[in-house]
Structures are given as structure tokens and as C-alpha cells.
Short mmCIF file of C-alpha atoms in Angstrom, two decimals:
data_model
loop_
_atom_site.label_atom_id
_atom_site.label_comp_id
_atom_site.label_asym_id
_atom_site.label_seq_id
_atom_site.Cartn_x
_atom_site.Cartn_y
_atom_site.Cartn_z
CA UNK T 1 -0.17 -0.37 0.26
CA UNK T 2 1.61 3.32 0.04
CA UNK T 3 2.84 5.17 2.60
CA UNK T 4 0.21 8.02 4.12
CA UNK T 5 3.98 9.85 5.90
CA UNK T 6 5.25 9.87 2.35
CA UNK T 7 2.39 10.39 -0.14
CA UNK T 8 4.81 13.42 -1.73
CA UNK T 9 7.26 10.90 -2.35
CA UNK T 10 4.98 8.78 -2.97
CA UNK T 11 6.06 5.91 -1.87
CA UNK T 12 5.13 2.60 -2.12
CA UNK T 13 6.30 -0.38 0.37
CA UNK T 14 4.71 -2.68 2.81
CA UNK T 15 3.28 -0.53 6.42
CA UNK T 16 5.54 -2.56 8.45
CA UNK T 17 8.64 -1.17 6.52
CA UNK T 18 7.61 2.51 6.75
CA UNK T 19 6.89 2.06 10.58
CA UNK T 20 10.48 0.64 10.98
CA UNK T 21 12.46 3.23 9.30
CA UNK T 22 9.93 5.73 10.86
CA UNK T 23 11.13 5.50 13.87
CA UNK T 24 14.84 6.50 13.33
CA UNK T 25 13.05 9.21 11.25
CA UNK T 26 10.93 11.17 13.97
CA UNK T 27 13.99 11.95 16.21
CA UNK T 28 14.86 14.71 13.17
CA UNK T 29 11.09 15.29 12.60
CA UNK T 30 10.31 18.81 14.70
CA UNK T 31 7.48 20.72 15.97
CA UNK T 32 6.09 24.07 15.25
CA UNK T 33 6.01 24.11 19.71
CA UNK T 34 9.78 22.57 19.43
CA UNK T 35 10.99 25.53 16.57
CA UNK T 36 9.20 27.56 18.10
CA UNK T 37 10.76 26.62 22.02
CA UNK T 38 14.39 26.71 19.91
CA UNK T 39 13.83 30.13 18.30
CA UNK T 40 13.41 31.28 21.91
CA UNK T 41 16.24 29.37 22.85
CA UNK T 42 17.79 31.40 20.06
CA UNK T 43 16.69 35.22 21.26
CA UNK T 44 18.06 34.71 24.62
CA UNK T 45 21.45 34.37 23.23
CA UNK T 46 21.38 37.04 20.95
CA UNK T 47 20.83 38.84 24.45
CA UNK T 48 22.78 37.45 25.83
CA UNK T 49 26.14 38.15 23.11
CA UNK T 50 25.19 41.82 22.51
CA UNK T 51 25.94 42.04 26.38
CA UNK T 52 28.63 43.96 28.08
CA UNK T 53 29.98 41.72 30.64
CA UNK T 54 28.26 38.64 29.48
CA UNK T 55 29.33 38.46 25.75
CA UNK T 56 33.10 36.49 26.61
CA UNK T 57 30.53 32.85 27.65
CA UNK T 58 28.17 33.54 24.95
CA UNK T 59 27.98 30.79 23.05
CA UNK T 60 25.63 32.97 19.83
CA UNK T 61 29.25 35.86 19.52
CA UNK T 62 27.56 38.79 17.89
CA UNK T 63 29.91 40.47 16.96
CA UNK T 64 29.97 44.46 16.13
CA UNK T 65 30.90 45.09 12.60
CA UNK T 66 31.42 48.91 12.78
CA UNK T 67 29.02 48.51 9.48
CA UNK T 68 26.47 51.75 10.47
CA UNK T 69 24.36 51.82 7.74
CA UNK T 70 22.53 49.67 4.92
CA UNK T 71 23.02 51.60 0.53
CA UNK T 72 20.27 54.18 0.45
CA UNK T 73 20.93 54.18 -3.12
CA UNK T 74 22.81 57.71 -3.96
CA UNK T 75 26.31 55.34 -3.75
CA UNK T 76 29.03 55.42 -6.94
CA UNK T 77 31.88 55.47 -7.96
CA UNK T 78 34.75 52.55 -8.07
CA UNK T 79 36.12 50.47 -5.47
CA UNK T 80 38.59 47.68 -5.26
CA UNK T 81 37.94 44.27 -3.39
CA UNK T 82 39.77 41.54 -2.38
CA UNK T 83 38.56 38.27 -1.17
CA UNK T 84 41.07 35.78 1.50
CA UNK T 85 39.77 32.48 2.64
CA UNK T 86 41.81 30.06 1.04
CA UNK T 87 44.33 28.76 -0.88
CA UNK T 88 43.37 31.35 -4.00
CA UNK T 89 42.55 34.74 -3.60
CA UNK T 90 40.55 37.04 -5.65
CA UNK T 91 40.74 40.94 -6.35
CA UNK T 92 38.12 42.63 -7.99
CA UNK T 93 37.80 46.10 -10.02
CA UNK T 94 33.14 47.57 -8.33
CA UNK T 95 31.57 50.63 -10.56
CA UNK T 96 28.22 50.96 -8.49
CA UNK T 97 26.87 54.00 -10.99
CA UNK T 98 23.53 55.47 -9.00
CA UNK T 99 21.64 56.10 -12.30
CA UNK T 100 21.15 52.63 -12.96
CA UNK T 101 20.84 51.91 -9.08
CA UNK T 102 23.66 48.84 -9.91
CA UNK T 103 27.15 47.69 -8.82
CA UNK T 104 29.12 46.08 -11.94
CA UNK T 105 31.81 44.74 -12.32
CA UNK T 106 33.88 45.37 -14.35
CA UNK T 107 37.33 42.63 -13.48
CA UNK T 108 38.42 40.45 -11.88
CA UNK T 109 42.07 38.24 -11.05
CA UNK T 110 42.21 35.30 -9.11
CA UNK T 111 45.16 35.01 -7.72
CA UNK T 112 47.42 31.61 -6.16
CA UNK T 113 48.43 30.71 -2.52
CA UNK T 114 51.53 28.63 -2.92
CA UNK T 115 52.05 26.23 -0.17
CA UNK T 116 55.22 27.65 1.02
CA UNK T 117 53.51 31.63 1.59
CA UNK T 118 50.78 29.66 3.50
CA UNK T 119 53.71 28.34 6.27
CA UNK T 120 56.16 30.75 5.44
CA UNK T 121 55.79 34.61 7.09
CA UNK T 122 53.06 37.15 7.42
CA UNK T 123 54.83 39.83 5.48
CA UNK T 124 55.65 37.07 2.78
CA UNK T 125 51.84 36.60 2.43
CA UNK T 126 50.88 40.20 3.00
CA UNK T 127 53.96 40.84 0.31
CA UNK T 128 52.14 38.83 -2.51
CA UNK T 129 48.55 39.79 -2.20
CA UNK T 130 49.75 42.79 -2.19
CA UNK T 131 52.52 41.31 -5.39
CA UNK T 132 49.00 40.28 -7.22
CA UNK T 133 47.35 42.78 -6.38
CA UNK T 134 50.04 45.58 -8.20
CA UNK T 135 49.57 43.18 -11.15
CA UNK T 136 45.78 43.98 -11.35
CA UNK T 137 45.95 47.44 -11.30
CA UNK T 138 48.43 47.49 -14.39
CA UNK T 139 45.87 45.16 -16.11
CA UNK T 140 43.36 47.01 -14.77
CA UNK T 141 44.97 51.03 -16.45
CA UNK T 142 44.57 51.68 -12.15
CA UNK T 143 48.21 51.87 -11.02
CA UNK T 144 47.44 55.98 -11.20
CA UNK T 145 43.94 55.78 -9.02
CA UNK T 146 44.21 55.61 -5.03
CA UNK T 147 40.59 53.34 -4.66
CA UNK T 148 38.74 52.07 -1.77
CA UNK T 149 38.68 48.84 -1.26
CA UNK T 150 36.56 46.50 0.41
CA UNK T 151 38.82 43.31 2.75
CA UNK T 152 36.88 40.22 3.06
CA UNK T 153 38.88 38.24 5.75
CA UNK T 154 37.71 34.60 6.23
CA UNK T 155 39.44 34.26 9.16
CA UNK T 156 39.02 34.64 12.70
CA UNK T 157 39.27 37.55 13.28
CA UNK T 158 37.97 40.81 16.43
CA UNK T 159 37.18 43.52 14.73
CA UNK T 160 37.80 46.76 16.57
CA UNK T 161 37.04 49.32 13.17
CA UNK T 162 35.84 49.35 10.16
CA UNK T 163 39.24 49.48 9.30
CA UNK T 164 41.01 47.46 12.13
CA UNK T 165 40.63 43.45 12.12
CA UNK T 166 43.27 41.44 15.02
CA UNK T 167 43.39 37.82 13.25
CA UNK T 168 42.63 35.49 16.84
CA UNK T 169 43.86 32.56 14.86
CA UNK T 170 44.52 31.36 11.38
CA UNK T 171 42.47 28.02 9.85
CA UNK T 172 41.81 25.57 6.26
CA UNK T 173 46.02 25.26 6.65
CA UNK T 174 47.25 29.07 7.19
CA UNK T 175 49.57 28.97 9.16
CA UNK T 176 51.95 32.26 8.62
CA UNK T 177 54.40 33.96 11.82
CA UNK T 178 53.81 36.91 13.50
CA UNK T 179 49.86 37.41 11.46
CA UNK T 180 48.34 36.30 15.02
CA UNK T 181 47.01 39.34 17.23
CA UNK T 182 48.01 42.15 14.46
CA UNK T 183 46.01 43.81 12.77
CA UNK T 184 45.42 42.88 9.27
CA UNK T 185 44.44 45.67 7.70
CA UNK T 186 47.68 47.30 9.09
CA UNK T 187 50.48 44.66 7.79
CA UNK T 188 48.39 44.89 3.95
CA UNK T 189 49.34 48.48 3.52
CA UNK T 190 52.81 48.17 5.25
CA UNK T 191 53.14 45.83 2.18
CA UNK T 192 51.69 47.94 -0.25
CA UNK T 193 53.95 50.81 1.30
CA UNK T 194 56.95 48.24 0.63
CA UNK T 195 56.45 48.34 -2.79
CA UNK T 196 55.98 51.73 -3.45
CA UNK T 197 54.82 51.79 -7.26
CA UNK T 198 50.74 52.20 -5.20
CA UNK T 199 48.69 53.14 -3.49
CA UNK T 200 45.09 52.63 -1.71
CA UNK T 201 42.17 54.30 -0.16
CA UNK T 202 40.24 53.81 2.83
CA UNK T 203 40.53 49.91 3.53
CA UNK T 204 36.83 49.10 5.05
CA UNK T 205 37.33 45.42 6.28
CA UNK T 206 33.99 42.65 5.65
CA UNK T 207 32.71 39.97 5.99
CA UNK T 208 30.93 37.49 3.49
CA UNK T 209 27.88 38.26 5.75
CA UNK T 210 27.91 40.93 5.60
CA UNK T 211 29.01 41.28 2.33
CA UNK T 212 25.90 39.05 1.21
CA UNK T 213 23.18 42.08 3.62
CA UNK T 214 25.05 44.79 1.45
CA UNK T 215 25.10 43.98 -1.77
CA UNK T 216 21.59 43.00 -1.84
CA UNK T 217 21.10 45.79 -0.56
CA UNK T 218 21.28 48.39 -3.10
CA UNK T 219 19.10 46.91 -5.12
CA UNK T 220 16.62 46.41 -2.11
CA UNK T 221 17.10 50.06 0.11
CA UNK T 222 14.59 47.69 2.68
CA UNK T 223 17.42 44.54 3.14
CA UNK T 224 18.92 44.78 6.88
CA UNK T 225 19.24 40.43 6.98
CA UNK T 226 22.14 38.58 5.87
CA UNK T 227 21.99 35.06 5.86
CA UNK T 228 24.52 32.07 4.11
CA UNK T 229 23.22 28.99 4.19
CA UNK T 230 26.43 26.92 2.47
CA UNK T 231 29.57 24.74 3.84
CA UNK T 232 28.51 26.46 6.76
CA UNK T 233 26.79 29.09 7.85
CA UNK T 234 26.01 32.16 9.37
CA UNK T 235 23.78 35.07 9.66
CA UNK T 236 23.59 39.47 10.25
CA UNK T 237 21.50 42.58 10.74
CA UNK T 238 21.15 46.05 11.46
CA UNK T 239 20.77 46.20 15.52
CA UNK T 240 20.48 49.58 17.60
CA UNK T 241 23.53 50.61 18.55
CA UNK T 242 21.70 51.11 22.18
CA UNK T 243 21.88 47.36 22.55
CA UNK T 244 25.00 46.77 21.37
CA UNK T 245 26.54 47.15 25.23
CA UNK T 246 30.72 46.53 23.80
CA UNK T 247 30.54 49.58 21.48
CA UNK T 248 30.08 53.35 22.78
CA UNK T 249 27.96 55.08 21.47
CA UNK T 250 23.68 55.17 21.84
CA UNK T 251 22.37 56.49 17.96
CA UNK T 252 21.35 54.96 15.11
CA UNK T 253 22.59 51.30 14.15
CA UNK T 254 25.22 49.04 13.27
CA UNK T 255 25.58 45.71 11.75
CA UNK T 256 25.46 42.70 14.04
CA UNK T 257 27.63 39.50 12.86
CA UNK T 258 25.32 37.03 14.63
CA UNK T 259 28.00 34.17 14.17
CA UNK T 260 24.62 31.53 14.98
CA UNK T 261 26.48 28.63 13.66
CA UNK T 262 28.04 28.57 17.55
CA UNK T 263 23.75 28.58 19.35
CA UNK T 264 24.26 25.28 21.41
CA UNK T 265 27.66 24.58 21.88
CA UNK T 266 26.49 25.73 25.47
CA UNK T 267 24.07 22.26 25.41
CA UNK T 268 20.56 24.13 24.61
CA UNK T 269 20.43 21.96 22.13
CA UNK T 270 20.84 18.49 23.34
CA UNK T 271 17.22 17.72 23.52
CA UNK T 272 17.04 17.94 19.80
CA UNK T 273 20.20 16.73 18.97
CA UNK T 274 20.24 13.18 17.86
CA UNK T 275 22.00 10.47 18.22
CA UNK T 276 23.33 10.80 14.17
CA UNK T 277 24.21 14.47 15.04
CA UNK T 278 26.62 13.50 18.00
CA UNK T 279 28.47 11.29 16.03
CA UNK T 280 29.22 13.98 13.23
CA UNK T 281 30.38 16.75 15.73
CA UNK T 282 32.57 14.42 18.38
CA UNK T 283 34.89 13.05 14.28
CA UNK T 284 34.70 16.55 13.15
CA UNK T 285 38.06 18.76 13.02
CA UNK T 286 35.88 20.34 15.87
CA UNK T 287 33.68 18.42 18.76
CA UNK T 288 30.79 20.27 20.74
CA UNK T 289 32.24 24.19 18.65
CA UNK T 290 29.53 24.94 16.26
CA UNK T 291 26.92 23.09 16.87
CA UNK T 292 23.85 25.09 14.98
CA UNK T 293 25.83 24.65 11.92
CA UNK T 294 26.43 20.92 12.33
CA UNK T 295 22.90 20.16 12.52
CA UNK T 296 22.06 22.40 9.05
CA UNK T 297 25.09 23.25 7.31
CA UNK T 298 26.14 21.15 3.74
CA UNK T 299 29.20 20.35 4.97
CA UNK T 300 27.33 17.97 7.50
CA UNK T 301 24.10 17.10 6.17
CA UNK T 302 25.61 14.38 3.48
CA UNK T 303 27.56 12.52 6.42
CA UNK T 304 24.09 12.44 8.55
CA UNK T 305 22.72 10.87 5.91
CA UNK T 306 25.61 8.59 4.95
CA UNK T 307 25.03 7.49 9.05
CA UNK T 308 21.23 7.14 9.33
CA UNK T 309 21.62 4.49 5.56
CA UNK T 310 24.57 2.75 7.98
CA UNK T 311 22.25 1.95 10.34
CA UNK T 312 18.64 1.38 8.67
CA UNK T 313 20.49 -0.64 6.51
CA UNK T 314 22.53 -2.87 9.79
CA UNK T 315 18.57 -3.05 10.72
CA UNK T 316 17.41 -4.95 7.26
CA UNK T 317 15.96 -2.26 6.31
CA UNK T 318 17.52 -1.29 3.72
CA UNK T 319 19.76 -3.10 0.73
CA UNK T 320 18.84 -6.10 1.39
CA UNK T 321 21.45 -5.64 4.94
CA UNK T 322 24.96 -4.59 2.98
CA UNK T 323 26.89 -2.66 2.83
CA UNK T 324 29.53 -1.93 0.68
CA UNK T 325 33.37 -0.34 1.62
CA UNK T 326 32.33 2.73 0.75
CA UNK T 327 29.21 4.00 2.40
CA UNK T 328 30.63 2.80 5.62
CA UNK T 329 34.02 5.35 4.27
CA UNK T 330 33.23 9.06 6.28
CA UNK T 331 32.43 11.87 3.77
CA UNK T 332 31.53 9.21 0.85
CA UNK T 333 27.60 10.46 0.38
CA UNK T 334 28.17 13.98 -0.41
CA UNK T 335 26.03 16.90 0.03
CA UNK T 336 24.50 17.46 -2.94
CA UNK T 337 23.41 13.63 -3.48
CA UNK T 338 21.13 15.27 -1.20
CA UNK T 339 19.55 18.19 -4.02
CA UNK T 340 20.10 14.98 -7.05
CA UNK T 341 18.58 12.79 -5.07
CA UNK T 342 15.90 15.05 -4.14
CA UNK T 343 14.83 16.17 -7.80
CA UNK T 344 11.11 15.68 -8.50
CA UNK T 345 11.71 14.58 -11.94
CA UNK T 346 14.98 12.83 -11.95
CA UNK T 347 15.20 11.73 -9.16
CA UNK T 348 15.00 8.67 -8.81
CA UNK T 349 16.95 7.79 -11.15
CA UNK T 350 19.51 9.98 -10.14
CA UNK T 351 19.05 8.02 -6.79
CA UNK T 352 20.05 4.81 -8.23
CA UNK T 353 22.49 6.58 -10.17
CA UNK T 354 24.95 7.03 -7.31
CA UNK T 355 23.25 3.90 -4.79
CA UNK T 356 24.81 1.91 -7.39
CA UNK T 357 28.36 3.88 -7.37
CA UNK T 358 28.53 4.03 -4.11
CA UNK T 359 28.89 0.21 -4.67
CA UNK T 360 25.19 -1.23 -3.09
CA UNK T 361 22.70 -3.52 -4.61
CA UNK T 362 19.43 -1.20 -4.45
CA UNK T 363 16.42 -2.13 -6.03
CA UNK T 364 13.51 0.55 -6.74
CA UNK T 365 11.78 0.52 -2.71
CA UNK T 366 15.59 1.22 -0.93
CA UNK T 367 16.18 4.08 -4.03
CA UNK T 368 12.76 5.42 -3.07
CA UNK T 369 14.18 5.29 1.50
CA UNK T 370 16.99 7.01 0.96
CA UNK T 371 14.68 10.04 -0.39
CA UNK T 372 12.94 9.62 2.54
CA UNK T 373 15.12 9.94 4.73
CA UNK T 374 17.67 12.80 2.03
CA UNK T 375 14.32 14.33 3.07
CA UNK T 376 13.36 14.50 6.48
CA UNK T 377 17.15 15.55 7.12
CA UNK T 378 17.12 18.50 4.53
CA UNK T 379 13.12 19.39 5.51
CA UNK T 380 15.08 19.04 9.19
CA UNK T 381 17.98 21.20 8.21
CA UNK T 382 15.51 23.99 6.56
CA UNK T 383 12.76 24.73 9.51
CA UNK T 384 15.25 25.66 11.45
CA UNK T 385 16.87 27.37 9.85
CA UNK T 386 13.36 29.14 9.36
CA UNK T 387 13.48 29.19 13.16
CA UNK T 388 16.64 30.65 13.13
CA UNK T 389 15.80 33.63 10.80
CA UNK T 390 12.77 33.81 12.59
CA UNK T 391 14.07 35.25 16.11
CA UNK T 392 15.57 37.96 14.83
CA UNK T 393 12.91 38.70 12.06
CA UNK T 394 10.72 39.79 15.03
CA UNK T 395 13.95 40.78 17.20
CA UNK T 396 13.64 43.80 14.46
CA UNK T 397 9.86 44.61 14.45
CA UNK T 398 10.12 44.91 18.34
CA UNK T 399 13.27 46.83 18.74
CA UNK T 400 10.95 49.40 16.72
CA UNK T 401 7.84 48.91 18.18
CA UNK T 402 5.75 47.34 14.78
CA UNK T 403 3.29 46.03 14.70
CA UNK T 404 5.07 44.38 11.62
CA UNK T 405 7.76 44.14 9.42
CA UNK T 406 8.55 44.63 6.40
CA UNK T 407 12.61 43.31 5.40
CA UNK T 408 14.12 42.11 3.12
CA UNK T 409 16.77 39.43 3.17
CA UNK T 410 19.89 38.77 0.91
CA UNK T 411 21.03 34.79 1.23
CA UNK T 412 23.69 32.78 -0.22
CA UNK T 413 24.85 29.28 -0.07
CA UNK T 414 25.02 26.83 -2.17
CA UNK T 415 22.68 24.36 -0.07
CA UNK T 416 19.47 27.58 -0.54
CA UNK T 417 20.47 27.36 -4.04
CA UNK T 418 20.74 24.17 -5.30
CA UNK T 419 18.33 21.91 -3.02
CA UNK T 420 14.92 21.68 -5.08
CA UNK T 421 12.82 22.84 -1.78
CA UNK T 422 15.22 24.34 1.05
CA UNK T 423 14.13 27.66 -0.11
CA UNK T 424 10.00 27.16 -0.17
CA UNK T 425 10.03 25.30 3.08
CA UNK T 426 12.43 27.74 5.27
CA UNK T 427 9.97 30.64 3.31
CA UNK T 428 6.89 28.54 4.32
CA UNK T 429 8.44 27.74 7.74
CA UNK T 430 9.75 31.21 8.76
CA UNK T 431 5.72 32.11 7.65
CA UNK T 432 3.50 29.96 9.82
CA UNK T 433 6.42 31.14 12.59
CA UNK T 434 6.40 34.81 12.73
CA UNK T 435 3.57 36.09 10.79
CA UNK T 436 3.85 39.43 11.94
CA UNK T 437 6.81 39.95 9.66
CA UNK T 438 7.07 39.50 6.01
CA UNK T 439 10.01 38.85 4.03
CA UNK T 440 11.16 38.88 0.53
CA UNK T 441 14.49 36.71 0.08
CA UNK T 442 16.23 37.97 -2.32
CA UNK T 443 19.96 35.64 -3.47
CA UNK T 444 23.01 37.53 -3.31
CA UNK T 445 25.33 39.05 -6.52
CA UNK T 446 28.86 37.93 -5.27
CA UNK T 447 28.95 39.18 -1.23
CA UNK T 448 32.45 39.27 -1.17
CA UNK T 449 33.50 40.76 -4.15
CA UNK T 450 30.33 43.18 -4.93
CA UNK T 451 29.15 43.26 -0.87
CA UNK T 452 32.65 44.27 0.28
CA UNK T 453 33.04 46.94 -2.21
CA UNK T 454 29.02 48.31 -1.54
CA UNK T 455 30.58 48.33 2.59
CA UNK T 456 33.57 50.74 1.67
CA UNK T 457 30.89 52.98 -0.47
CA UNK T 458 28.59 52.83 2.20
CA UNK T 459 31.75 53.61 4.78
CA UNK T 460 32.62 56.72 3.35
CA UNK T 461 29.06 58.05 2.05
CA UNK T 462 29.16 57.97 6.06
CA UNK T 463 32.09 59.18 7.08
CA UNK T 464 31.50 62.29 4.22
CA UNK T 465 28.55 62.53 6.15
CA UNK T 466 29.65 63.72 9.05
CA UNK T 467 32.70 65.66 7.56
CA UNK T 468 30.00 68.08 6.07
CA UNK T 469 28.55 68.46 9.19
CA UNK T 470 31.92 69.07 12.06
CA UNK T 471 31.57 71.83 9.13
CA UNK T 472 28.88 72.70 8.91
CA UNK T 473 28.86 73.13 12.99
CA UNK T 474 31.83 75.21 12.17
CA UNK T 475 30.41 78.31 10.06
CA UNK T 476 26.95 77.97 12.44
CA UNK T 477 28.89 78.98 15.42
CA UNK T 478 31.51 81.24 13.27
CA UNK T 479 28.02 82.94 11.83
CA UNK T 480 26.73 83.07 15.40
CA UNK T 481 29.94 84.83 15.97
CA UNK T 482 29.48 87.70 13.15
CA UNK T 483 26.07 87.79 14.34
CA UNK T 484 27.31 88.82 18.23
CA UNK T 485 30.14 90.89 16.85
CA UNK T 486 27.64 93.21 14.64
CA UNK T 487 25.34 93.52 17.61
CA UNK T 488 28.35 95.54 19.28
#
């Protein structure tokens, strides 16, 4: 008979089989009430992370970015963007055109970072970056211009100002000496100064999530949230300055990089972690860290599915109880397989091909079970992500004393972009959880390139406005003094 629980996926098999499989899958089904509980826990963590004295022990770090506004549509001009986050880095020339409300990527260049430089001195690394930047400026005929630069530096940093960011520790195979504990903007400027053949203008440090928000913010000025759901996950949003206790000043707003991947690192999500989540965490390179990320992001979803498939096979509910060497190998079931298997028209055929390559003998019912497992794991991911996003949207609404909030989320990441059902389930769940928030989703165009340029452009606009304000204040005083003289 056709199983009612799986009618959407058209799974036909015996009710006894579905009962046994559902016993495992029900661990991943989160009710609306449970999602609201998760949301309430995250809300407490956001407040703790913003606190002056509580932030150091908060699981959700709520890092100030010193980005104090989103685009207002008046930004224009030419900018450079530098994106360093792995064994390659990109240099971009970006033009912001006010009349067309467009951010144009004029050109870009990818530069490799050799292994010996990744493990050499900080001076060697930044000299290499400065040399590649010089070569790019030559190719663009920009050597004579002093352009502002947006710097996306995807390593753990403590940001002190928009142009000051201290490297906490290297990751991703880098171990350059003399950089940890130092300001990476200063190191870049020193390397450029050593060359002496060009100069750069103001520098703005850009987190990739903030870049996502800002790249969308020029197209849609109501975009005040940035979210990434790809290999990892994170979000940022515009918070009221009066709530950002670690930074002086009460007026206006500041973008906060939540680092929500760490949600649950204090054990607050233990009740919804399954035994499979626990194994994924314990066998990862950073056990006990990024608990939330490990339940919802692309780096881990495939492995959760693989562990579940192995268990179902061992319990003789799949593949006639016969595993394969490939299926037993950690990391062999890639997250992209989930998307391919859940494709509406070709999913079952894709599943058959994937499972065959993994060395298991499967019949059509096995493929349908695997599809159901994939759907269950990706659905949990989307619903958890929706709970977290709803928390942020509702916080903005309450912060502003609104009965109803209309806002836009700039979003990026392969899970959101590539999975056939993820974005729809995420949006449907957000609508259920926060009915007082109407959220539009806008897919980012190159947050680490165009978005970095927009952060720099907005920072320049604000700096110019504050200078103009200071100047006009001075003029008022002079006028008043002149008037007083005339009265005498």
C-alpha cells in the first residue's frame, strides 16, 4: 500500500517497513512548538552575546562589524575588493552606478597562494598579496588612482573598527608567523608601502555574511538581514546601537555578525540532537564547536544521511542488509547527492546511479527510502534555519516597536541555491513561526566582491556626511560670532 506519511514522495512499500524506518526518522521531525522553543533559546543567546559582561561566555558571539548603515542608493564610484579565504584569493574592480542603481563587476583576477607562503612569514604573505594587487591594477590601468578597498578576510578575527581587525587564529591550512594578534589591515598597508608603486584609499573589513546583505541592499534598500546557508551557515542583521553594549554610542544602528553557527555550543540544543548528530560532532575536526552549523549546513548534511543509511542497512531495512566499503567510508555521501536525489523528475534515477556508484545493491523501494531519508534531513535543516531567521526578524520588529515588519533577507550559499525544496520549506516555515513579519528573500550577487565594495561605499558616504556635519557646525558658530560682533 501507499504510505500516507510519504505520499508526497510516492513511496509504496509495506506499512511494517515504514513503521520501522519512521522510528529513526521521527527523531528529526520538529514540531512548530519545538521550533518556537528553539527560537526562544536563540533569542536569549542573542541578548547574552550583545551584553558588555556576558558576551565572553555566550555561545552566539554577536560580533560588532562597525558597519553602521545599509546602502541608500546614492553610493557611486570605483572600488577595489580583496577576497582572501583559502588557497586562492580574488582581486576585483567594482563600479557602483547611482543612476542605474547597479553594482558592476568590471573585472577580477584569481591569484594562487603557494604552500610555502601559506606556511611562511606574514610579511611574505602580504608582500605576495600586494604584488598580485599591483599586477591587477596595471592590467586595469588603475595604477594612478587611489581607490577605496573592501577586504573580505575569512578567518577568525576580532574587529575593532571598520578598518581594524585582529587575527585571532589561522585556519584552513594557513600558519603564517607574525600575524596572529595583529591588525591585518595594517599588515596589508605596510606591504603596499614597501612596494611603493601604488597606494589604496580607505579600507573596510567585510565579513562574508555582511557582504551578502550589502550586495542585496543596493538593489533593495529594505534589506537588513544577511544569511548564508552553504558549506557553513551564519547571519547578520542591523541592531539598534543602544543594545550593542560593547561599543560606545547609543544613536543609530550597527550590523551585527551573529556567528549563529555556535548556537547550542553550551548544550542548549541537546534535546534535539540525535545520536547521528552526536557522531558527526565527535568525528569532526572541532568537536563541541558550531553545534547548530553541524545540524543544518552543507559540510555535514551528507554525513548525517550516510550514518542513517548505514544504521538502516545494519537493521536490515535497506539494501538487503548489505553495506559496501564506500558507504562505510566517512564523507562518501556528499551533500550534493541529497539535492540530486530530491529532484522532482530525475531524483529516483539519480538516486539509483549514486547508490550504484557507492557499491550497494538496491531495488526501487530502497531508492525511495533513501529519498525519504534525504528529504527528512534537509527538511529539518530548513526548519531549524527558519526558526533562527524568524528570531532575528522578530527582534528587529520588536526593537522598532512595529506591529508588522516588512524586510528583505539577502541570502547566499549552495544549500539555499542548489537544493530543490530547501528555500520553499524555509520560507513556508518562517511565515508560520513569525506571522507578524513579511520577509522577501533576495539571492546575493557576489557578496565577497560586490558586497565588499558596497560596505566600503557606505562607510565612505557616512564618513563624508560626518565631515560635512562637523564643517557645518563650525560654520554655524562662525556665523553666530559674526552676528554677535554686528550686534555690538
